[in-house]
CSV table of C-alpha atoms in Angstrom, one decimal:
chain,number,residue,atom,x,y,z
A,850,MET,CA,186.0,247.1,87.1
A,851,THR,CA,187.8,243.8,88.3
A,852,VAL,CA,185.1,243.4,90.7
A,853,PHE,CA,182.4,243.6,87.7
A,854,ASN,CA,184.5,240.8,85.8
A,855,ARG,CA,184.9,238.4,88.6
A,856,SER,CA,180.9,238.7,89.3
A,857,TRP,CA,180.3,237.6,85.8
A,858,ARG,CA,182.8,234.7,85.6
A,859,ARG,CA,181.5,232.7,88.5
A,860,PRO,CA,177.8,232.4,86.9
A,861,GLY,CA,179.4,231.7,83.6
A,862,ALA,CA,181.5,228.9,84.7
A,863,LEU,CA,178.5,227.3,86.4
A,864,VAL,CA,176.5,227.5,83.2
A,865,THR,CA,179.5,226.0,81.1
A,866,VAL,CA,179.6,223.0,83.7
A,867,ALA,CA,176.1,222.7,83.5
A,868,ALA,CA,175.8,222.7,80.0
A,869,ALA,CA,178.8,220.1,79.9
A,870,SER,CA,177.1,217.9,82.4
A,871,ALA,CA,173.8,217.9,80.4
A,872,LEU,CA,175.5,217.1,77.1
A,873,GLY,CA,177.6,214.2,78.8
A,874,VAL,CA,174.2,212.8,80.1
A,875,GLY,CA,172.6,213.0,76.8
A,876,LEU,CA,175.5,211.2,75.0
A,877,PHE,CA,175.6,208.5,77.5
A,878,VAL,CA,172.0,207.8,77.4
A,879,ALA,CA,171.6,208.3,73.8
A,880,PRO,CA,173.1,205.0,72.7
A,881,ALA,CA,170.7,203.0,75.1
A,882,VAL,CA,167.5,204.5,73.4
A,883,ALA,CA,168.9,204.9,69.7
A,884,HIS,CA,168.1,201.3,68.4
A,885,THR,CA,164.8,201.6,66.6
A,886,PRO,CA,163.5,198.3,65.2
A,887,ALA,CA,160.4,198.8,63.2
A,888,TRP,CA,158.4,196.6,60.8
A,889,ALA,CA,154.9,196.9,58.9
A,890,VAL,CA,153.0,194.3,57.3
A,891,THR,CA,150.0,194.6,54.7
A,892,CYS,CA,148.3,192.3,52.8
A,893,SER,CA,150.9,192.6,49.8
A,894,GLU,CA,154.1,193.3,51.3
A,895,VAL,CA,156.3,193.7,54.6
A,896,SER,CA,158.7,196.6,55.1
A,897,VAL,CA,161.8,196.5,57.8
A,898,ASP,CA,163.6,199.7,59.0
A,899,LEU,CA,166.2,199.3,61.3
A,900,VAL,CA,168.3,202.7,62.4
A,901,ASN,CA,170.8,203.7,65.0
A,902,TYR,CA,172.5,200.3,65.2
A,903,THR,CA,176.2,199.8,66.0
A,904,ALA,CA,177.8,199.9,62.6
A,905,ASP,CA,181.1,198.0,63.8
A,906,LYS,CA,178.8,195.0,65.3
A,907,GLU,CA,177.7,191.9,63.5
A,908,ASN,CA,173.9,192.6,63.5
A,909,THR,CA,171.6,190.1,61.7
A,910,VAL,CA,168.0,190.0,60.5
A,911,THR,CA,166.1,187.0,59.6
A,912,LEU,CA,162.0,187.0,58.3
A,913,THR,CA,159.7,183.9,57.6
A,914,VAL,CA,156.6,183.3,56.6
A,915,ASP,CA,154.6,180.2,57.7
A,916,GLY,CA,158.1,178.8,58.7
A,917,LYS,CA,159.6,179.4,55.3
A,918,ASP,CA,162.4,181.9,54.8
A,919,LEU,CA,161.1,185.0,53.1
A,920,LEU,CA,164.2,186.8,54.2
A,921,PRO,CA,167.1,184.5,55.1
A,922,THR,CA,169.5,185.9,57.9
A,923,GLU,CA,171.3,188.9,56.6
A,924,LYS,CA,174.0,191.0,58.1
A,925,PHE,CA,173.8,194.7,58.5
A,926,GLY,CA,175.5,197.5,59.8
A,927,GLY,CA,174.0,200.7,61.4
A,928,GLU,CA,170.9,200.8,59.2
A,929,PHE,CA,168.7,198.2,57.4
A,930,HIS,CA,165.7,199.1,55.0
A,931,LYS,CA,163.9,196.6,52.9
A,932,LYS,CA,160.5,196.0,51.3
A,933,ILE,CA,159.5,192.6,50.3
A,934,GLU,CA,156.5,191.4,48.4
A,935,LEU,CA,154.3,188.5,49.8
A,936,PRO,CA,153.3,185.8,47.9
A,937,GLU,CA,149.8,185.8,46.6
A,938,HIS,CA,147.8,184.1,49.4
A,939,THR,CA,143.9,183.1,50.0
A,940,LYS,CA,144.5,182.9,53.7
A,941,GLU,CA,146.3,184.9,56.5
A,942,LEU,CA,150.0,184.3,56.6
A,943,SER,CA,152.1,184.4,59.9
A,944,LEU,CA,155.2,186.5,59.4
A,945,HIS,CA,158.1,186.2,62.0
A,946,LEU,CA,160.8,188.8,62.3
A,947,VAL,CA,163.9,188.3,64.4
A,948,VAL,CA,166.7,190.8,64.8
A,949,VAL,CA,169.9,190.3,66.8
A,950,ASP,CA,171.8,193.3,68.2
A,951,GLY,CA,175.4,192.7,67.8
A,952,SER,CA,176.0,195.3,70.6
A,953,GLY,CA,174.1,193.3,73.2
A,954,ASN,CA,172.1,196.4,73.8
A,955,ASP,CA,168.1,196.7,73.7
A,956,GLY,CA,168.1,196.5,69.6
A,957,SER,CA,167.1,192.8,69.4
A,958,LEU,CA,163.6,192.0,68.3
A,959,ASP,CA,161.5,188.7,68.0
A,960,ASP,CA,158.1,189.5,66.9
A,961,THR,CA,155.3,187.9,64.9
A,962,LYS,CA,152.4,189.6,63.1
A,963,THR,CA,149.8,188.4,60.5
A,964,ALA,CA,149.4,189.3,56.6
A,965,PRO,CA,145.6,189.7,56.0
A,966,VAL,CA,143.9,188.6,52.7
A,967,CYS,CA,143.7,191.4,50.1
A,968,GLU,CA,140.5,192.5,49.2
A,969,GLY,CA,139.4,190.7,46.1
A,970,THR,CA,140.8,187.6,46.6
A,971,GLU,CA,138.4,184.5,47.3
A,972,PRO,CA,139.4,183.1,50.6
A,973,GLU,CA,140.5,179.3,50.5
A,974,PRO,CA,137.5,177.1,51.5
A,975,GLU,CA,138.0,175.2,54.5
A,976,PRO,CA,138.4,171.6,54.2
A,977,SER,CA,135.1,169.4,55.1
A,978,THR,CA,135.3,167.1,57.8
A,979,THR,CA,132.4,165.1,56.6
A,980,PRO,CA,133.0,162.3,54.1
A,981,PRO,CA,131.4,162.6,50.6
A,982,THR,CA,128.7,160.3,50.0
A,983,GLU,CA,128.3,158.3,46.6
A,984,PRO,CA,124.9,158.9,44.6
A,985,THR,CA,122.6,155.6,44.9
A,986,PRO,CA,122.6,154.5,41.3
A,987,THR,CA,118.9,154.8,39.3
A,988,PRO,CA,117.6,151.4,38.1
A,989,SER,CA,118.7,152.4,34.8
A,990,GLU,CA,122.2,153.2,36.0
A,991,ALA,CA,122.7,150.0,37.9
A,992,LYS,CA,125.3,147.6,36.0
A,993,PRO,CA,123.8,144.0,35.6
A,994,GLU,CA,125.6,141.4,37.6
A,995,PRO,CA,127.9,139.3,35.1
A,996,GLU,CA,126.4,135.7,34.4
A,997,PRO,CA,129.0,133.0,35.7
A,998,GLU,CA,131.1,131.3,33.2
A,999,PRO,CA,130.2,127.8,32.2
A,1000,SER,CA,132.8,125.2,33.5
A,1001,LYS,CA,135.1,123.3,31.1
A,1002,THR,CA,133.3,119.8,31.6
A,1003,THR,CA,129.8,121.0,30.9
A,1004,ALA,CA,131.1,123.0,27.7
A,1005,ALA,CA,132.8,119.8,26.7
A,1006,ALA,CA,129.6,117.8,27.5
A,1007,GLU,CA,127.7,120.3,25.5
A,1008,VAL,CA,129.6,120.5,22.3
A,1009,PRO,CA,128.9,117.5,20.1
A,1010,SER,CA,131.8,115.7,18.7
A,1011,SER,CA,132.4,116.0,14.9
A,1012,GLN,CA,134.5,112.5,14.8
A,1013,PRO,CA,132.8,109.7,14.0
A,1014,SER,CA,132.4,106.8,16.8
A,1015,PRO,CA,135.0,104.1,16.2
A,1016,ALA,CA,133.8,100.9,14.5
A,1017,GLY,CA,134.9,97.2,15.1
A,1018,ASP,CA,134.7,94.8,18.0
A,1019,ASP,CA,132.5,97.0,20.0
A,1020,LEU,CA,129.4,96.3,17.9
A,1021,ALA,CA,126.5,94.7,19.6
A,1022,GLU,CA,126.1,91.0,19.1
A,1023,THR,CA,123.4,89.8,16.9
A,1024,GLY,CA,123.3,86.1,17.5
A,1025,SER,CA,125.6,85.0,14.4
A,1026,SER,CA,129.6,84.7,14.3
A,1027,SER,CA,132.3,84.2,11.4
A,1028,THR,CA,132.7,80.5,13.0
A,1029,THR,CA,128.9,79.9,12.4
A,1030,PRO,CA,129.5,78.0,8.8
A,1031,LEU,CA,132.5,75.7,10.0
A,1032,ILE,CA,130.5,74.6,13.0
A,1033,ALA,CA,127.4,73.5,10.8
A,1034,GLY,CA,130.0,72.0,8.4
A,1035,ALA,CA,131.6,69.9,11.0
A,1036,ALA,CA,128.0,68.8,12.4
A,1037,ALA,CA,127.0,67.9,8.8
A,1038,VAL,CA,130.0,65.8,8.5
A,1039,ILE,CA,129.5,64.0,11.7
A,1040,LEU,CA,125.7,63.2,10.6
A,1041,VAL,CA,127.2,61.7,7.6
A,1042,ALA,CA,129.5,59.6,9.2
A,1043,GLY,CA,127.1,58.5,11.8
A,1044,ALA,CA,124.6,57.4,9.0
A,1045,GLY,CA,127.6,55.6,7.2
A,1046,ILE,CA,128.4,53.8,10.1
A,1047,THR,CA,124.9,52.7,10.9
A,1048,TRP,CA,124.4,51.3,7.4
A,1049,ALA,CA,127.5,49.4,7.4
A,1050,ALA,CA,126.7,47.8,10.7
A,1051,ARG,CA,122.9,46.7,9.6
A,1052,LYS,CA,124.7,45.3,6.5
A,1053,ARG,CA,127.2,43.0,8.5
A,1054,ARG,CA,124.3,41.8,10.5
A,1055,ALA,CA,122.1,41.1,7.3
A,1056,VAL,CA,124.7,39.2,5.6
A,1057,GLY,CA,125.7,37.2,8.9
A,1058,ASN,CA,122.0,36.2,9.2
């Protein structure tokens, strides 16, 4: 009976050691492959699922869309689950997810994905590189050229003066003057005096003869 028990104890001990070794290897390998960063993108939302992270470490996650923060840097423990609606868009969006594993294992992630345009949304037209051409106006639409404004001197010359011309010394000479009667009177006095002197001289001569 004792021999039988001893024969069963040795294989049992080997099985126990093998099982413990396998369990120890499994526990040692599990932390290295346990971190599971996953995220998915559709035309309307993005979902982020991070599991099996070290709870007592400072793990962070950041999500941007076209360079703008859609999910500012946020700290999490052992797990992180979040769904975020995307803004309405008429062209594809570029999403960038950054996960930092605080334990220093391989749970970190730096990935980029594209969100397509949802069906039924009209895509944004691409800007044209050709500059728009202005239509040629028809003769009826052509604007007449403005006439030049008359100069001040021309306008002044064309407008007749309403004030009468001043009268006085600027009248044209007509051959007579205000001194003409005085001259005529003096000439008559000189003629009369000359005639008197001539008569007196002749009388003296007659008396002397």
